[in-house]
XYZ file of C-alpha atoms in Angstrom:
746
model
C 12.312 -16.638 -29.846
C 16.405 -17.076 -31.377
C 17.438 -17.281 -34.843
C 16.697 -21.090 -35.676
C 12.773 -20.568 -34.733
C 13.687 -22.271 -30.902
C 10.783 -21.020 -28.084
C 13.197 -18.498 -26.054
C 10.429 -16.948 -23.986
C 6.576 -17.564 -23.319
C 4.033 -15.180 -24.625
C 1.970 -13.619 -21.798
C -1.038 -15.578 -20.537
C 0.007 -18.864 -22.247
C 1.620 -22.346 -22.021
C 5.274 -22.764 -23.014
C 4.809 -24.562 -26.209
C 7.362 -25.681 -29.240
C 7.207 -23.379 -31.743
C 5.798 -23.919 -35.746
C 7.748 -20.781 -37.388
C 10.319 -22.070 -39.034
C 8.123 -25.087 -41.303
C 5.419 -23.095 -41.538
C 6.818 -19.694 -42.913
C 7.535 -21.044 -46.257
C 5.758 -18.488 -48.354
C 7.156 -15.472 -47.624
C 10.424 -17.224 -48.676
C 10.426 -17.941 -52.145
C 14.136 -18.818 -52.633
C 15.084 -21.889 -51.226
C 18.216 -21.150 -50.137
C 17.213 -18.963 -47.494
C 19.381 -18.426 -43.804
C 16.373 -18.247 -41.144
C 19.178 -17.069 -39.277
C 19.753 -13.405 -41.230
C 17.563 -10.940 -39.163
C 16.067 -9.220 -42.079
C 12.490 -7.848 -41.959
C 10.268 -9.323 -44.635
C 9.904 -5.379 -45.061
C 13.713 -5.194 -45.774
C 13.954 -8.116 -47.983
C 10.989 -6.886 -50.466
C 12.382 -3.483 -50.631
C 8.907 -2.502 -48.905
C 9.801 1.954 -47.664
C 7.224 3.375 -46.205
C 6.505 7.288 -46.574
C 5.473 9.543 -44.196
C 2.125 10.789 -44.868
C 1.052 14.622 -45.833
C 3.284 16.860 -46.487
C 7.008 14.797 -46.342
C 8.900 12.391 -49.270
C 10.569 12.054 -47.162
C 11.767 7.827 -46.415
C 12.963 6.630 -42.539
C 16.220 4.953 -42.987
C 16.055 1.735 -40.749
C 18.612 3.319 -38.162
C 15.925 5.507 -38.005
C 13.648 2.800 -36.736
C 15.987 1.885 -34.364
C 16.598 4.523 -33.086
C 12.701 6.171 -32.571
C 11.407 5.487 -28.832
C 8.915 2.028 -29.784
C 5.167 2.202 -29.054
C 2.264 0.116 -29.758
C 2.770 -0.990 -33.017
C -0.904 -0.758 -35.941
C -1.568 -1.195 -38.942
C -3.165 1.855 -40.647
C -6.351 1.338 -42.675
C -5.503 4.085 -45.311
C -2.257 3.413 -46.251
C -1.725 -0.028 -45.152
C 1.169 0.666 -43.133
C 3.132 -0.214 -39.568
C 2.583 2.702 -36.940
C 3.704 3.485 -33.956
C 1.294 4.522 -31.855
C 2.346 8.170 -32.091
C 2.277 8.195 -35.596
C 4.802 7.162 -37.616
C 5.108 4.087 -40.023
C 7.302 0.848 -39.088
C 8.211 -1.636 -40.971
C 5.990 -4.677 -40.869
C 8.083 -7.792 -39.760
C 6.161 -11.127 -39.345
C 9.510 -13.050 -38.507
C 10.141 -13.826 -34.692
C 12.306 -11.482 -32.867
C 14.876 -12.594 -30.855
C 14.979 -10.894 -26.588
C 12.128 -8.369 -25.761
C 9.102 -7.931 -27.556
C 7.966 -4.026 -27.346
C 5.941 -4.982 -24.814
C 8.669 -4.642 -22.442
C 8.234 -8.796 -21.517
C 10.339 -11.543 -23.316
C 9.038 -12.534 -26.305
C 9.440 -15.127 -28.860
C 5.857 -14.418 -30.513
C 5.315 -12.313 -33.955
C 4.526 -9.228 -32.976
C 1.861 -7.534 -33.769
C 0.437 -5.207 -31.158
C 0.653 -4.730 -26.951
C -0.214 -8.649 -24.752
C -1.728 -9.339 -21.829
C -3.738 -11.655 -20.580
C -6.680 -12.266 -22.175
C -10.007 -13.730 -21.695
C -11.055 -16.959 -23.516
C -13.704 -15.668 -24.969
C -11.550 -12.554 -26.756
C -9.420 -14.767 -28.860
C -9.013 -15.467 -31.591
C -7.255 -17.524 -34.803
C -6.349 -15.714 -37.586
C -4.907 -17.752 -40.796
C -2.064 -17.072 -42.861
C -3.049 -18.488 -46.508
C -2.166 -20.816 -48.689
C -1.094 -22.785 -45.970
C 1.012 -20.785 -44.044
C 1.611 -19.550 -40.608
C -1.788 -20.048 -37.174
C -0.888 -16.715 -35.827
C -3.639 -17.352 -31.764
C -3.850 -13.796 -31.949
C -4.586 -11.996 -28.101
C -4.251 -8.868 -28.853
C -7.973 -7.829 -27.144
C -6.649 -4.884 -25.119
C -10.305 -2.062 -24.806
C -9.452 0.696 -27.483
C -6.284 -1.106 -28.866
C -7.743 -3.445 -31.705
C -5.977 -4.620 -34.946
C -6.170 -3.626 -38.416
C -5.075 -6.004 -40.437
C -5.038 -6.500 -44.308
C -7.232 -8.511 -46.209
C -6.870 -10.184 -49.195
C -9.325 -9.486 -51.908
C -11.781 -12.482 -53.197
C -13.363 -10.090 -54.902
C -16.652 -9.768 -52.316
C -15.294 -6.270 -51.079
C -13.209 -3.680 -51.855
C -11.498 -1.040 -50.333
C -13.207 2.310 -51.771
C -9.881 4.743 -51.088
C -7.603 1.735 -52.956
C -5.690 2.658 -55.925
C -5.191 -1.069 -56.821
C -3.404 -2.435 -53.575
C -5.703 -5.069 -51.511
C -7.851 -3.781 -48.546
C -7.624 -3.286 -45.307
C -10.220 -3.888 -42.166
C -10.410 -3.890 -38.476
C -10.480 -7.439 -36.848
C -13.682 -6.406 -34.313
C -13.215 -8.154 -31.271
C -16.592 -8.458 -30.129
C -19.022 -10.517 -32.471
C -22.669 -10.159 -31.647
C -24.274 -12.613 -34.403
C -23.531 -16.541 -34.977
C -22.639 -15.544 -38.442
C -19.571 -13.303 -37.541
C -18.920 -16.270 -34.885
C -19.019 -18.808 -37.879
C -16.384 -16.911 -40.353
C -13.757 -16.428 -36.890
C -13.485 -20.072 -36.416
C -12.586 -20.442 -39.609
C -10.083 -17.716 -39.552
C -8.874 -13.713 -41.963
C -7.341 -14.870 -44.695
C -3.687 -11.962 -44.017
C -2.367 -10.676 -47.458
C 1.557 -8.675 -45.840
C 1.498 -6.998 -49.107
C 2.185 -3.746 -48.939
C 0.611 -1.124 -51.519
C 3.381 -1.391 -53.790
C 3.405 -5.476 -54.336
C 1.255 -7.914 -56.001
C -0.123 -10.278 -54.041
C 0.994 -13.959 -55.211
C -1.296 -16.251 -55.692
C -4.070 -16.731 -59.249
C -6.797 -14.029 -58.854
C -10.173 -14.693 -59.813
C -12.661 -12.119 -60.935
C -15.802 -11.971 -58.716
C -18.166 -9.109 -58.425
C -18.606 -6.924 -55.815
C -22.018 -9.640 -53.564
C -24.410 -6.154 -54.513
C -23.597 -6.067 -57.881
C -25.741 -7.496 -60.472
C -23.716 -9.560 -62.765
C -20.071 -9.231 -63.307
C -18.129 -8.114 -66.128
C -18.594 -12.337 -68.149
C -22.046 -12.977 -66.893
C -24.203 -13.936 -69.087
C -28.163 -14.197 -67.489
C -30.383 -14.758 -69.766
C -31.610 -12.737 -72.713
C -34.533 -11.348 -71.291
C -32.270 -9.997 -68.285
C -29.211 -8.744 -71.041
C -31.999 -6.110 -72.661
C -33.089 -4.784 -69.662
C -29.774 -4.911 -68.665
C -29.415 -2.900 -71.574
C -31.800 -0.602 -72.217
C -31.204 0.019 -68.217
C -27.725 1.427 -68.619
C -28.070 3.105 -71.625
C -30.631 5.534 -70.341
C -29.606 6.483 -67.761
C -26.926 7.799 -70.330
C -29.307 9.586 -71.878
C -28.268 12.770 -71.465
C -24.569 12.485 -72.496
C -25.917 9.938 -75.423
C -28.495 12.877 -77.199
C -28.529 16.616 -76.819
C -24.773 17.412 -77.635
C -26.907 18.158 -80.553
C -29.632 20.053 -79.449
C -26.677 22.003 -78.543
C -24.514 22.135 -81.436
C -26.916 22.346 -84.290
C -29.246 24.985 -84.110
C -25.724 26.868 -82.971
C -24.885 26.047 -86.617
C -27.721 26.590 -88.421
C -29.037 23.844 -89.184
C -33.021 22.690 -89.282
C -35.096 20.937 -87.275
C -34.678 18.202 -89.908
C -30.518 17.853 -89.668
C -30.881 18.006 -85.678
C -33.218 14.837 -85.493
C -30.208 13.852 -88.561
C -27.251 14.352 -86.340
C -29.413 12.483 -83.485
C -29.512 9.461 -85.300
C -25.709 9.298 -86.795
C -25.033 9.681 -82.838
C -26.706 6.705 -81.925
C -25.252 4.782 -84.901
C -21.544 5.587 -83.793
C -21.811 5.280 -80.215
C -23.659 2.028 -80.682
C -20.707 0.444 -83.383
C -18.202 1.992 -81.555
C -19.069 0.623 -77.788
C -19.488 -2.874 -79.662
C -15.805 -2.216 -80.894
C -14.455 -1.258 -77.616
C -16.234 -4.095 -75.539
C -14.127 -6.546 -78.628
C -11.010 -5.133 -79.489
C -10.019 -2.119 -76.685
C -9.760 -1.480 -72.950
C -13.373 -3.957 -73.252
C -14.230 -2.788 -70.069
C -17.969 -2.357 -69.569
C -17.831 1.539 -70.545
C -20.254 3.331 -73.407
C -18.181 4.680 -75.780
C -20.601 7.837 -77.438
C -20.204 11.990 -78.249
C -18.018 13.447 -75.275
C -18.343 16.888 -73.982
C -14.602 17.006 -73.980
C -14.763 18.147 -77.429
C -18.115 19.844 -77.781
C -16.433 23.252 -76.133
C -13.928 23.130 -78.760
C -16.227 22.445 -81.447
C -18.250 25.857 -80.516
C -14.592 27.551 -80.667
C -14.813 26.223 -84.509
C -18.584 26.978 -84.611
C -17.832 30.827 -83.823
C -14.908 31.536 -86.128
C -15.528 34.841 -87.513
C -15.158 32.400 -91.036
C -18.074 30.735 -90.069
C -20.509 32.903 -88.039
C -21.046 35.448 -90.504
C -21.687 32.161 -93.444
C -25.662 32.137 -95.199
C -25.843 30.098 -97.124
C -25.064 26.247 -97.138
C -23.798 26.949 -93.388
C -24.447 23.365 -91.436
C -22.852 21.685 -94.209
C -19.225 23.349 -94.261
C -19.212 23.747 -90.465
C -20.150 20.431 -90.370
C -17.652 19.382 -93.010
C -15.363 21.711 -91.222
C -15.556 19.711 -87.205
C -15.040 16.230 -90.187
C -11.904 17.072 -91.181
C -10.398 18.271 -87.406
C -12.271 15.156 -85.472
C -10.114 12.947 -88.091
C -7.393 14.122 -87.780
C -7.038 14.664 -83.395
C -8.173 11.022 -84.416
C -5.235 9.531 -85.757
C -2.947 11.480 -83.468
C -5.133 9.599 -80.730
C -4.625 5.843 -82.883
C -1.194 6.543 -83.464
C -0.497 7.412 -80.028
C -2.184 3.734 -78.315
C -1.058 1.526 -81.061
C 2.551 3.136 -80.823
C 2.763 2.249 -76.587
C 3.842 5.733 -76.424
C 0.383 6.389 -74.157
C 1.985 3.526 -72.012
C 5.005 5.616 -71.298
C 2.675 8.304 -71.327
C 0.741 7.176 -68.610
C 3.429 6.951 -65.835
C 3.130 10.890 -65.703
C -0.840 11.075 -66.178
C -1.908 10.245 -62.399
C -5.143 11.322 -59.926
C -3.418 15.649 -59.490
C -3.579 15.696 -63.228
C -6.931 13.644 -64.115
C -8.932 14.977 -61.289
C -8.889 18.681 -62.206
C -8.613 17.621 -66.395
C -11.514 16.334 -65.536
C -13.937 18.474 -63.638
C -12.844 22.169 -65.792
C -14.738 19.882 -69.062
C -17.996 19.935 -66.849
C -16.463 23.648 -65.547
C -16.260 24.749 -69.002
C -20.235 24.918 -69.780
C -20.606 27.258 -66.918
C -21.837 30.273 -68.656
C -24.035 28.104 -71.367
C -26.134 25.889 -68.901
C -27.898 28.042 -67.044
C -28.396 30.892 -69.487
C -30.357 28.771 -72.024
C -32.534 27.267 -69.356
C -33.324 30.462 -67.078
C -35.582 31.383 -70.262
C -37.786 29.339 -69.297
C -37.537 29.043 -65.586
C -41.331 27.172 -65.404
C -39.693 24.028 -66.942
C -36.583 24.619 -66.621
C -36.393 24.869 -62.274
C -39.213 21.533 -61.789
C -36.929 19.696 -63.659
C -33.463 20.607 -61.954
C -35.609 19.875 -58.503
C -36.613 16.086 -59.568
C -33.835 15.478 -60.782
C -32.087 16.430 -57.443
C -35.225 14.999 -55.824
C -34.479 11.346 -57.386
C -30.968 11.364 -56.899
C -30.321 12.506 -53.133
C -34.318 12.036 -51.708
C -34.931 9.002 -53.032
C -31.867 7.228 -53.797
C -32.439 4.500 -51.975
C -36.135 4.009 -52.562
C -36.592 0.264 -54.296
C -39.081 -0.886 -56.525
C -39.410 -4.706 -57.983
C -35.626 -5.011 -56.471
C -34.240 -1.452 -58.128
C -33.360 1.649 -57.461
C -35.840 2.818 -60.300
C -35.331 6.746 -58.834
C -31.711 6.931 -58.599
C -31.004 4.774 -62.034
C -33.860 6.701 -64.110
C -33.505 10.110 -62.725
C -32.877 11.483 -65.746
C -35.437 10.299 -68.297
C -37.950 9.675 -66.095
C -37.819 13.741 -64.192
C -38.144 15.027 -68.830
C -41.513 12.855 -69.287
C -42.431 14.009 -66.187
C -41.884 17.797 -67.049
C -42.163 17.246 -70.611
C -46.050 16.032 -70.533
C -46.112 19.580 -68.464
C -44.711 21.690 -70.705
C -46.897 20.348 -73.308
C -50.043 20.787 -70.794
C -49.236 24.365 -70.732
C -48.443 24.584 -74.528
C -51.429 22.914 -75.480
C -53.296 25.362 -72.710
C -51.934 28.264 -75.020
C -49.087 29.780 -71.760
C -47.687 30.577 -74.796
C -49.981 32.242 -77.685
C -48.736 35.471 -78.136
C -51.726 37.355 -80.455
C -49.882 38.266 -83.562
C -46.822 36.258 -83.449
C -45.773 32.321 -84.540
C -43.348 30.218 -82.895
C -41.656 29.058 -86.980
C -41.149 32.007 -87.687
C -36.901 32.718 -87.478
C -35.268 35.487 -85.556
C -34.383 37.475 -87.929
C -37.606 37.827 -90.263
C -39.860 39.539 -86.702
C -40.174 42.831 -87.338
C -42.895 43.575 -84.818
C -40.847 44.330 -81.454
C -43.480 42.088 -79.274
C -43.055 39.036 -81.229
C -39.069 39.895 -80.820
C -39.643 39.904 -77.619
C -41.765 36.723 -76.893
C -38.827 34.190 -79.630
C -37.118 33.480 -77.092
C -39.870 32.584 -75.012
C -41.713 30.445 -77.513
C -38.426 29.042 -78.844
C -37.285 27.249 -75.847
C -40.499 26.527 -74.141
C -43.192 25.292 -76.394
C -43.544 21.208 -77.399
C -44.452 22.256 -80.656
C -42.331 24.537 -81.829
C -39.736 21.568 -83.668
C -40.964 20.503 -87.149
C -38.560 17.812 -86.999
C -41.526 14.900 -86.512
C -43.221 15.996 -89.758
C -40.001 16.167 -92.125
C -37.867 13.311 -90.587
C -38.689 9.920 -92.827
C -40.073 6.698 -90.389
C -36.480 5.000 -91.834
C -33.114 6.984 -92.299
C -29.813 4.974 -92.185
C -27.171 7.661 -91.749
C -23.956 7.225 -93.839
C -20.736 7.838 -94.178
C -19.875 11.948 -95.157
C -23.747 12.546 -95.623
C -22.850 16.051 -95.552
C -20.300 16.182 -97.784
C -15.910 15.211 -97.938
C -14.313 16.619 -94.929
C -12.206 19.469 -95.238
C -9.001 19.459 -93.505
C -7.178 22.968 -92.127
C -4.800 23.236 -89.755
C -5.794 25.545 -87.394
C -8.707 23.700 -86.735
C -6.596 19.923 -86.649
C -4.998 21.168 -83.652
C -7.733 21.962 -81.866
C -8.807 18.638 -81.785
C -5.230 17.407 -81.701
C -5.295 18.120 -78.225
C -9.000 17.837 -77.348
C -8.339 14.745 -77.725
C -5.260 13.925 -75.752
C -7.642 15.558 -73.162
C -10.196 13.305 -74.308
C -7.363 10.101 -73.597
C -6.409 11.357 -69.869
C -10.274 10.755 -69.184
C -9.916 8.016 -70.623
C -7.041 6.563 -68.681
C -9.022 8.096 -65.321
C -12.079 6.373 -66.084
C -10.109 2.951 -67.056
C -8.513 3.062 -63.903
C -11.637 3.643 -61.627
C -13.383 1.342 -63.693
C -11.139 -1.921 -62.666
C -11.671 -1.743 -58.948
C -14.760 -0.490 -59.396
C -15.936 -4.038 -61.113
C -12.938 -5.858 -58.606
C -10.807 -6.577 -61.495
C -7.208 -5.732 -61.200
C -5.693 -2.949 -63.335
C -5.250 -3.498 -66.974
C -1.674 -3.204 -67.386
C -0.268 -0.196 -69.746
C -0.576 -1.747 -72.480
C -3.805 -2.497 -72.341
C -4.516 1.237 -71.413
C -2.582 2.022 -75.000
C -5.053 -0.757 -76.393
C -7.780 1.289 -75.374
C -7.082 4.319 -76.792
C -6.415 3.282 -80.044
C -9.469 1.997 -79.927
C -11.359 4.900 -79.213
C -8.877 6.575 -81.957
C -10.282 4.142 -84.655
C -13.518 4.581 -83.124
C -13.568 8.870 -82.923
C -12.207 8.597 -87.092
C -15.250 6.921 -87.592
C -17.716 9.883 -85.916
C -15.415 11.572 -87.859
C -16.429 10.273 -91.367
C -19.727 9.506 -90.454
C -20.386 13.407 -89.005
C -21.410 13.697 -85.572
C -18.936 16.876 -85.052
C -17.517 15.197 -81.966
C -15.201 11.868 -81.548
C -16.429 8.804 -79.600
C -15.194 8.396 -76.937
C -15.073 6.614 -72.987
C -18.221 8.664 -71.420
C -17.585 10.017 -67.906
C -20.143 9.287 -66.653
C -19.975 5.566 -66.741
C -18.361 5.577 -63.678
C -21.205 7.283 -62.189
C -23.879 4.857 -64.112
C -21.765 1.528 -63.331
C -22.184 2.375 -59.971
C -25.968 3.233 -59.679
C -27.051 -0.072 -62.081
C -25.228 -2.225 -60.039
C -24.720 -3.851 -64.020
C -21.428 -4.172 -65.083
C -22.236 -7.878 -67.290
C -20.728 -6.651 -70.975
C -22.702 -8.596 -73.195
C -25.778 -6.609 -71.981
C -23.530 -3.745 -73.130
C -23.566 -4.926 -76.267
C -27.101 -6.310 -76.498
C -27.802 -2.652 -75.587
C -25.416 -0.825 -78.180
C -27.430 -3.296 -80.820
C -30.606 -1.653 -79.640
C -29.045 1.624 -80.187
C -28.040 0.489 -84.022
C -31.630 -0.677 -84.310
C -33.328 3.260 -83.043
C -30.749 5.136 -85.504
C -32.253 3.325 -88.751
C -36.030 4.945 -87.092
C -36.062 8.231 -88.441
C -38.813 9.134 -86.376
C -36.965 8.190 -82.752
C -34.290 10.892 -83.572
C -36.920 12.809 -84.828
C -39.188 12.766 -81.208
C -35.777 12.909 -79.433
C -35.252 16.752 -81.306
C -38.421 18.084 -80.456
C -36.968 18.542 -76.583
C -37.554 22.219 -75.939
C -34.113 23.831 -75.726
C -34.929 24.898 -71.545
C -35.452 21.619 -70.935
C -32.309 20.034 -72.383
C -30.165 22.831 -70.810
C -31.872 22.243 -67.307
C -30.711 18.738 -67.897
C -26.999 19.668 -68.620
C -26.781 21.353 -65.586
C -27.090 18.592 -63.502
C -24.490 16.642 -66.023
C -22.124 19.002 -66.490
C -22.443 19.684 -62.741
C -21.777 15.573 -62.464
C -18.729 15.812 -64.326
C -16.875 18.214 -62.398
C -17.557 16.292 -58.875
C -16.633 12.766 -60.550
C -13.453 14.385 -62.149
C -13.158 15.979 -58.086
C -13.506 12.191 -56.381
C -10.179 10.842 -58.426
C -8.630 12.774 -55.095
C -10.096 9.763 -52.585
C -7.036 7.372 -54.662
C -3.795 10.981 -52.567
C -3.624 12.024 -49.835
C -6.413 15.301 -50.154
C -4.221 17.277 -46.460
C -1.612 17.209 -48.272
C -0.719 20.595 -48.905
C 1.331 20.014 -51.697
C -2.296 17.998 -53.934
C -4.274 21.018 -52.445
C -1.930 23.992 -53.577
C -1.366 21.997 -57.739
C -5.374 21.322 -57.618
C -7.299 24.122 -56.247
C -4.286 26.454 -57.998
C -4.829 24.699 -61.266
C -8.548 24.723 -61.144
C -8.294 28.569 -60.440
C -6.083 29.067 -63.476
C -8.152 26.957 -65.691
C -10.627 29.705 -64.866
C -9.722 32.910 -64.956
C -7.168 32.476 -68.086
C -9.508 31.589 -70.103
C -11.762 34.254 -69.300
C -8.823 36.927 -69.954
C -9.175 35.003 -73.641
C -12.807 35.382 -74.360
C -12.779 39.209 -72.841
C -12.255 39.934 -76.678
C -15.048 40.285 -78.324
C -15.384 39.385 -81.440
C -15.471 41.495 -84.676
C -18.628 40.568 -86.339
C -21.451 41.968 -88.285
C -24.086 39.654 -86.498
C -24.416 39.701 -82.523
C -23.402 36.704 -80.818
C -25.735 35.462 -77.624
C -24.043 35.849 -74.540
C -23.738 32.405 -73.264
C -20.786 32.283 -76.483
C -18.889 34.593 -76.579
C -16.464 32.703 -74.365
C -16.130 30.669 -77.749
C -15.300 33.337 -80.103
C -12.176 34.278 -78.916
C -10.252 32.022 -81.765
C -10.855 34.611 -84.027
C -10.131 38.060 -82.333
C -8.067 36.652 -79.001
C -4.560 38.664 -77.940
C -2.169 36.242 -79.765
C -0.862 38.108 -82.537
C 2.037 36.231 -85.178
C 2.629 36.560 -88.875
C 0.488 33.190 -88.848
C -3.256 33.622 -89.410
C -3.274 29.631 -88.362
C -0.937 29.421 -85.171
C -3.009 33.190 -83.365
C -6.225 31.144 -84.628
C -5.792 27.666 -82.664
C -3.627 29.308 -79.683
C -6.226 31.559 -79.177
C -8.622 29.444 -79.149
C -6.287 26.549 -77.264
C -5.638 29.347 -74.585
C -9.447 29.959 -73.620
C -10.491 26.311 -73.770
C -10.813 26.067 -69.141
C -9.782 22.285 -69.692
C -6.510 22.130 -71.730
C -5.712 24.469 -69.166
C -6.375 22.138 -66.133
C -4.968 19.647 -68.363
C -1.497 21.485 -69.368
C -0.769 23.762 -65.688
C -1.361 20.460 -63.319
C 0.614 17.488 -65.564
C 3.220 20.641 -64.825
C 2.945 20.239 -61.366
C 2.337 17.085 -60.808
C 5.758 15.947 -61.993
C 7.813 18.413 -60.660
C 6.663 19.144 -56.959
C 8.209 16.532 -55.447
C 5.624 14.503 -53.799
C 5.827 10.805 -52.870
C 4.360 8.298 -54.464
C 1.463 7.963 -51.577
C 0.306 11.382 -51.404
C 0.161 11.289 -54.680
C -1.917 8.324 -55.761
C 0.231 7.373 -58.433
C -1.756 4.508 -60.511
C -0.979 1.355 -59.701
C -1.132 -1.098 -63.021
C -0.414 -4.256 -63.319
C 2.492 -4.705 -64.368
C 3.558 -8.386 -66.623
C 7.322 -8.060 -66.268
C 7.296 -8.468 -62.548
C 7.419 -12.278 -60.404
C 4.321 -12.594 -58.844
C 2.860 -11.647 -61.715
C -0.463 -13.947 -63.265
C -1.956 -14.292 -66.236
C -4.955 -15.301 -65.599
C -6.207 -12.297 -63.350
C -6.197 -9.950 -66.473
C -7.315 -12.962 -68.760
C -11.351 -10.532 -68.693
C -8.941 -8.252 -70.581
C -7.965 -10.376 -73.137
C -8.621 -10.015 -76.184
C -11.063 -12.481 -78.004
C -9.529 -15.793 -79.587
C -9.611 -15.740 -82.280
C -8.379 -12.756 -82.915
C -5.426 -12.213 -80.183
C -3.195 -14.397 -82.597
C -2.936 -11.794 -85.051
C -1.532 -8.789 -82.374
C 1.087 -11.513 -80.780
C 3.095 -9.200 -81.957
C 2.205 -5.925 -81.102
C 3.097 -4.639 -77.166
C 0.090 -2.962 -77.012
C -1.848 -5.799 -76.621
C -1.289 -5.920 -73.148
């Protein structure tokens, strides 16, 4: 075919016919003054520059493409770029090519691979939407199956996608009649590159296996069911933090129940706020494990560990003040628009080791606590693994009950088992009383069994007997917050780690529920709202901030439920339960060994979710392998160095708390005691070390965007931007006009 579109060659195996190329190629040339005689490829006009995968970041020039040996072309499944038979990326060409095609024949058609005579049954018609060029694909040679980028319509997702359209192979043989009918209708092809957005309006459709989409309202009963289901799958993250923190703070069983009720209230309120005014993604807000390690460092500081009177309230007020200051920083970071600039430097190679380090931070705490009662902890861990791995595909009543309710089902079964052990006298020791504090036990025999009774017995907690039926949590219920620089600075950095965690959750969730990634402004709006909700958590006294839970992604994946209304209804039920004091008391009665066993699984899941972020990168790249591996190792060994400085204390700290006692006795010594405390504390936290090491390395070591897996966020400034595709992120109609002036609205 010549430059004007007339046919100059006959494709092998077909008769000569008039070419329809010129009048039907318009969708790829939005400019009306385009001259078809300019022999420029589509890739050159759009500025697409494919990068080499692997260890190099170099880009082939146009001359490189012209000089290299020609080979049969194909489309790469992972990267969506044109590759030759030798693995070298090629620019996609959709215009007629003058002269000889790459198969050695005079060809005037669009070249998509080697051509040869084919049987009639192997031919298929491919349509390019909308109203584009009709291409008769004759490429059906054995072992040469073309990989085509399919324009996403919401019904399919590419598991390795990072915000771009998925790609799928076109199968040469169709065994079923349904697939043959689909072939007759044609396949939509999107030739856009990974960093180019497709044209045309985008309509949100849920993946085919999702029970409800983001904006669905399937009915009140189903909404209640979906909401309860969603929160039950997150039970371990919502209620087990107080079971760890409050006893270490010197709190009573009644205070543990009160903190659990407060967490339920704050989680419900903040989830509703985030679903209306934050990112609007189906994400539950709650007490994050990002804040647990910094809180344990403050709790075990020298000035608090030796307190005897009102120890719990003194420490809680200090935590409240620190969380409020850190949350104000997070609010300013989001609503000022600074986060929309910072996310350019935060990518999967930074997010993955940072989130993984959050789970790894508690390896010295989890099983040492669970191991105090192995007859409970081992069966519970095994039961969770059986439900989540071996029975995950078993479906009852149309739901994968064992996978979705693995944690609550396992807890109920093993808790019942522990009750029968307690009732049967398995933990009865002559002359010993489980209700007597360990410090008041005089006999050596009872002191030896005190830990077993405390961790294993189901009747050791007095929360059920002392808790009121109705109790409404209120701000400053433990007293007015206190503010100090050294603790506030720790929580400021913790809020930064929580923001990085949330950025990864926003992007992964948007792809999971088949939405376009949010704009940087929407991300900033979500981070700002998380700062506001954490301020509420600080004022109410939960001991931690209230931000997006990392486990949300796993919950969405197993429940296949993305309805925003279901989350809101479930959050409303949490608020109602928080007013019933006996609910918090029942949860506070869970044996410590049982709670620690569940957290063994939960923290391991966080590690896995963090590392799964690397799916967006080129995982075989030596650059990424070295950065992630070094970051994880250094995030374990540097804190271990600081944690070896044992604190000077009258009371001997349990071994599982020693890693959190380095702030008061670490190796950093300057003229400022507050600065010494803050720096020793931060360098003893795994996730803080991981964040700064990965951030510096990823942004200083050269690497292509494809290699680094750079997050692709929606951009309103592009010419092909479709505002309808971001409608699910929009603020409610009545609120939207009030914030038109703000850039962070998105």
